[in-house]
């Protein structure tokens, strides 16, 4: 009988404790979850539409952060979002919504070519570039909204703008040009660390640890801002701020700075993507280019791009060459490039390609592009430009045949034979 009394007593105590826990929970969550969710959505809506200048968005696609960050600015009015991007000269408007999808979500679910640039699949990227157009709302403050990409899982931030969205993106583009280089030097006191750049990612080897480190960053109106703080030789930094003296210091530790490393025209030609257009190709050279154009037309296709560079536009391996899009197909023909001096390069075809490059070489007259660019034994070019330090175009003149020359452009040219 004593045992049964103890059991009854324990059951009574556990019931009281359970009721006490329930009361504590009621004290903590004094509102239904649906009401709390709606309050977050309402607060976000009020913040987004309450600033006519709009909000910046530090957009980081790809869960591996291989592209780094892209600067966006977005103006919200009613249910419409007008999107600006540092990668475009035009804005584009579309609808957005705030919804409950297992949490509060900001969704740009109506197609917008800027907002969906990294999230739209293609024939060659069935998973696109692992970009987001739906974002979980993590926190809403007066000046900062913290988001999490539903697909990538990357944390991103929106900042309230004090100037119109277009003006902010113009400032970002200007800052990008001021700080743009393919090679940099990170200075830590008296130590120099060689640093390279691909897209919006800085890469270096830490001199203390010997560890290779990537720094995904986004360009803002004041400089480069990192996805997250990075430790470099025991110094933790999260940004480099622009200065006209060319020494861009970390705001946290001013003993750490970034400097652009000047590059020759030869290095710039090989390390960046340059675009052809027919009107800037000499008549004799254009005959060869037209053979490739005719080859594409024979397949019922139009040539959309002709690019000289490391193929990063098409996300190939990064090997230098001439790459193209013909209809819905893309390819590259890989070229060895040797810098002979600051304004002279030698080009030689490797007999290799990527994508559908070799197919077009054998079946659609693209061998003529190689004939005029490299020939069988290679050709050498002298280079001139509008601005040797930061060119918008480079003219290539063939030493072996002065009648062969063409100018390639930094600006993306989508229809080379119509320009």
PDB file of N, CA and C in Angstrom, residues 98-143:
ATOM      1  N   UNK A  98       5.421  39.259 -49.672  1.00  0.00           N
ATOM      2  CA  UNK A  98       5.833  38.830 -48.338  1.00  0.00           C
ATOM      3  C   UNK A  98       4.850  37.760 -47.908  1.00  0.00           C
ATOM      4  N   UNK A  99       5.355  36.580 -47.574  1.00  0.00           N
ATOM      5  CA  UNK A  99       4.476  35.447 -47.351  1.00  0.00           C
ATOM      6  C   UNK A  99       4.987  34.574 -46.226  1.00  0.00           C
ATOM      7  N   UNK A 100       4.104  33.693 -45.744  1.00  0.00           N
ATOM      8  CA  UNK A 100       4.460  32.708 -44.726  1.00  0.00           C
ATOM      9  C   UNK A 100       4.726  31.381 -45.421  1.00  0.00           C
ATOM     10  N   UNK A 101       5.967  30.965 -45.429  1.00  0.00           N
ATOM     11  CA  UNK A 101       6.347  29.681 -46.026  1.00  0.00           C
ATOM     12  C   UNK A 101       7.259  28.960 -45.047  1.00  0.00           C
ATOM     13  N   UNK A 102       6.659  28.384 -44.002  1.00  0.00           N
ATOM     14  CA  UNK A 102       7.419  27.821 -42.881  1.00  0.00           C
ATOM     15  C   UNK A 102       8.330  28.873 -42.268  1.00  0.00           C
ATOM     16  N   UNK A 103       7.862  30.105 -42.268  1.00  0.00           N
ATOM     17  CA  UNK A 103       8.621  31.233 -41.759  1.00  0.00           C
ATOM     18  C   UNK A 103       8.335  32.442 -42.630  1.00  0.00           C
ATOM     19  N   UNK A 104       8.685  33.650 -42.163  1.00  0.00           N
ATOM     20  CA  UNK A 104       8.437  34.849 -42.966  1.00  0.00           C
ATOM     21  C   UNK A 104       9.412  34.907 -44.147  1.00  0.00           C
ATOM     22  N   UNK A 105       8.889  35.127 -45.348  1.00  0.00           N
ATOM     23  CA  UNK A 105       9.704  35.059 -46.565  1.00  0.00           C
ATOM     24  C   UNK A 105       9.449  36.277 -47.443  1.00  0.00           C
ATOM     25  N   UNK A 106      10.531  36.866 -47.953  1.00  0.00           N
ATOM     26  CA  UNK A 106      10.482  37.880 -49.006  1.00  0.00           C
ATOM     27  C   UNK A 106      10.750  37.173 -50.316  1.00  0.00           C
ATOM     28  N   UNK A 107       9.788  37.215 -51.243  1.00  0.00           N
ATOM     29  CA  UNK A 107       9.881  36.447 -52.476  1.00  0.00           C
ATOM     30  C   UNK A 107       9.738  37.353 -53.697  1.00  0.00           C
ATOM     31  N   UNK A 108      10.719  37.271 -54.602  1.00  0.00           N
ATOM     32  CA  UNK A 108      10.632  37.938 -55.900  1.00  0.00           C
ATOM     33  C   UNK A 108      10.196  36.876 -56.907  1.00  0.00           C
ATOM     34  N   UNK A 109       8.930  36.472 -56.812  1.00  0.00           N
ATOM     35  CA  UNK A 109       8.475  35.293 -57.537  1.00  0.00           C
ATOM     36  C   UNK A 109       7.999  35.592 -58.952  1.00  0.00           C
ATOM     37  N   UNK A 110       7.891  36.869 -59.313  1.00  0.00           N
ATOM     38  CA  UNK A 110       7.601  37.238 -60.698  1.00  0.00           C
ATOM     39  C   UNK A 110       8.930  37.468 -61.411  1.00  0.00           C
ATOM     40  N   UNK A 111       9.086  36.916 -62.612  1.00  0.00           N
ATOM     41  CA  UNK A 111      10.398  36.913 -63.260  1.00  0.00           C
ATOM     42  C   UNK A 111      10.943  38.326 -63.459  1.00  0.00           C
ATOM     43  N   UNK A 112      12.180  38.488 -63.099  1.00  0.00           N
ATOM     44  CA  UNK A 112      12.917  39.732 -63.263  1.00  0.00           C
ATOM     45  C   UNK A 112      14.328  39.332 -63.683  1.00  0.00           C
ATOM     46  N   UNK A 113      14.749  39.742 -64.875  1.00  0.00           N
ATOM     47  CA  UNK A 113      16.020  39.256 -65.422  1.00  0.00           C
ATOM     48  C   UNK A 113      17.212  39.638 -64.553  1.00  0.00           C
ATOM     49  N   UNK A 114      17.093  40.725 -63.782  1.00  0.00           N
ATOM     50  CA  UNK A 114      18.183  41.121 -62.890  1.00  0.00           C
ATOM     51  C   UNK A 114      18.145  40.311 -61.602  1.00  0.00           C
ATOM     52  N   UNK A 115      16.957  40.241 -61.003  1.00  0.00           N
ATOM     53  CA  UNK A 115      16.830  39.544 -59.728  1.00  0.00           C
ATOM     54  C   UNK A 115      17.012  38.039 -59.886  1.00  0.00           C
ATOM     55  N   UNK A 116      16.701  37.516 -61.069  1.00  0.00           N
ATOM     56  CA  UNK A 116      16.779  36.076 -61.304  1.00  0.00           C
ATOM     57  C   UNK A 116      18.013  35.674 -62.115  1.00  0.00           C
ATOM     58  N   UNK A 117      18.955  36.598 -62.283  1.00  0.00           N
ATOM     59  CA  UNK A 117      20.109  36.326 -63.144  1.00  0.00           C
ATOM     60  C   UNK A 117      20.897  35.105 -62.692  1.00  0.00           C
ATOM     61  N   UNK A 118      20.994  34.877 -61.389  1.00  0.00           N
ATOM     62  CA  UNK A 118      21.773  33.756 -60.862  1.00  0.00           C
ATOM     63  C   UNK A 118      20.890  32.577 -60.464  1.00  0.00           C
ATOM     64  N   UNK A 119      19.593  32.693 -60.733  1.00  0.00           N
ATOM     65  CA  UNK A 119      18.663  31.639 -60.304  1.00  0.00           C
ATOM     66  C   UNK A 119      17.913  31.001 -61.467  1.00  0.00           C
ATOM     67  N   UNK A 120      18.176  31.448 -62.701  1.00  0.00           N
ATOM     68  CA  UNK A 120      17.447  30.937 -63.857  1.00  0.00           C
ATOM     69  C   UNK A 120      18.251  29.833 -64.535  1.00  0.00           C
ATOM     70  N   UNK A 121      17.732  28.619 -64.607  1.00  0.00           N
ATOM     71  CA  UNK A 121      18.464  27.516 -65.252  1.00  0.00           C
ATOM     72  C   UNK A 121      18.623  27.756 -66.750  1.00  0.00           C
ATOM     73  N   UNK A 122      19.617  27.102 -67.332  1.00  0.00           N
ATOM     74  CA  UNK A 122      19.833  27.149 -68.771  1.00  0.00           C
ATOM     75  C   UNK A 122      20.223  25.755 -69.239  1.00  0.00           C
ATOM     76  N   UNK A 123      20.436  25.626 -70.530  1.00  0.00           N
ATOM     77  CA  UNK A 123      20.835  24.338 -71.081  1.00  0.00           C
ATOM     78  C   UNK A 123      22.116  23.833 -70.427  1.00  0.00           C
ATOM     79  N   UNK A 124      23.017  24.758 -70.084  1.00  0.00           N
ATOM     80  CA  UNK A 124      24.313  24.370 -69.538  1.00  0.00           C
ATOM     81  C   UNK A 124      24.349  24.421 -68.016  1.00  0.00           C
ATOM     82  N   UNK A 125      23.346  25.050 -67.412  1.00  0.00           N
ATOM     83  CA  UNK A 125      23.305  25.166 -65.959  1.00  0.00           C
ATOM     84  C   UNK A 125      21.889  24.840 -65.498  1.00  0.00           C
ATOM     85  N   UNK A 126      21.614  23.549 -65.366  1.00  0.00           N
ATOM     86  CA  UNK A 126      20.254  23.157 -65.022  1.00  0.00           C
ATOM     87  C   UNK A 126      19.887  23.554 -63.598  1.00  0.00           C
ATOM     88  N   UNK A 127      20.877  23.829 -62.775  1.00  0.00           N
ATOM     89  CA  UNK A 127      20.621  24.342 -61.437  1.00  0.00           C
ATOM     90  C   UNK A 127      20.977  25.822 -61.334  1.00  0.00           C
ATOM     91  N   UNK A 128      21.081  26.461 -62.514  1.00  0.00           N
ATOM     92  CA  UNK A 128      21.470  27.867 -62.582  1.00  0.00           C
ATOM     93  C   UNK A 128      22.808  28.079 -61.866  1.00  0.00           C
ATOM     94  N   UNK A 129      22.957  29.195 -61.183  1.00  0.00           N
ATOM     95  CA  UNK A 129      24.193  29.498 -60.465  1.00  0.00           C
ATOM     96  C   UNK A 129      23.959  29.444 -58.955  1.00  0.00           C
ATOM     97  N   UNK A 130      22.980  28.628 -58.560  1.00  0.00           N
ATOM     98  CA  UNK A 130      22.689  28.437 -57.139  1.00  0.00           C
ATOM     99  C   UNK A 130      22.297  29.756 -56.474  1.00  0.00           C
ATOM    100  N   UNK A 131      21.595  30.589 -57.254  1.00  0.00           N
ATOM    101  CA  UNK A 131      21.170  31.878 -56.725  1.00  0.00           C
ATOM    102  C   UNK A 131      19.781  31.820 -56.111  1.00  0.00           C
ATOM    103  N   UNK A 132      19.449  32.850 -55.356  1.00  0.00           N
ATOM    104  CA  UNK A 132      18.174  32.917 -54.641  1.00  0.00           C
ATOM    105  C   UNK A 132      17.291  34.024 -55.201  1.00  0.00           C
ATOM    106  N   UNK A 133      15.988  33.781 -55.149  1.00  0.00           N
ATOM    107  CA  UNK A 133      15.007  34.848 -55.335  1.00  0.00           C
ATOM    108  C   UNK A 133      13.957  34.806 -54.230  1.00  0.00           C
ATOM    109  N   UNK A 134      14.118  33.868 -53.291  1.00  0.00           N
ATOM    110  CA  UNK A 134      13.288  33.800 -52.098  1.00  0.00           C
ATOM    111  C   UNK A 134      14.199  33.834 -50.874  1.00  0.00           C
ATOM    112  N   UNK A 135      13.825  34.668 -49.908  1.00  0.00           N
ATOM    113  CA  UNK A 135      14.702  34.913 -48.763  1.00  0.00           C
ATOM    114  C   UNK A 135      13.902  34.822 -47.465  1.00  0.00           C
ATOM    115  N   UNK A 136      14.422  34.048 -46.528  1.00  0.00           N
ATOM    116  CA  UNK A 136      13.833  33.985 -45.194  1.00  0.00           C
ATOM    117  C   UNK A 136      14.213  35.263 -44.446  1.00  0.00           C
ATOM    118  N   UNK A 137      13.243  35.905 -43.839  1.00  0.00           N
ATOM    119  CA  UNK A 137      13.492  37.141 -43.091  1.00  0.00           C
ATOM    120  C   UNK A 137      13.961  36.774 -41.692  1.00  0.00           C
ATOM    121  N   UNK A 138      15.225  37.069 -41.410  1.00  0.00           N
ATOM    122  CA  UNK A 138      15.817  36.678 -40.134  1.00  0.00           C
ATOM    123  C   UNK A 138      15.674  37.756 -39.060  1.00  0.00           C
ATOM    124  N   UNK A 139      15.780  39.030 -39.487  1.00  0.00           N
ATOM    125  CA  UNK A 139      15.726  40.123 -38.512  1.00  0.00           C
ATOM    126  C   UNK A 139      15.406  41.412 -39.250  1.00  0.00           C
ATOM    127  N   UNK A 140      14.624  42.273 -38.621  1.00  0.00           N
ATOM    128  CA  UNK A 140      14.242  43.554 -39.215  1.00  0.00           C
ATOM    129  C   UNK A 140      14.557  44.666 -38.226  1.00  0.00           C
ATOM    130  N   UNK A 141      15.484  45.528 -38.603  1.00  0.00           N
ATOM    131  CA  UNK A 141      15.811  46.712 -37.826  1.00  0.00           C
ATOM    132  C   UNK A 141      15.524  47.950 -38.675  1.00  0.00           C
ATOM    133  N   UNK A 142      15.652  49.133 -38.092  1.00  0.00           N
ATOM    134  CA  UNK A 142      15.320  50.356 -38.822  1.00  0.00           C
ATOM    135  C   UNK A 142      16.161  50.524 -40.084  1.00  0.00           C
ATOM    136  N   UNK A 143      17.454  50.184 -39.997  1.00  0.00           N
ATOM    137  CA  UNK A 143      18.359  50.442 -41.111  1.00  0.00           C
ATOM    138  C   UNK A 143      18.895  49.184 -41.777  1.00  0.00           C
TER     139      UNK A 143
END
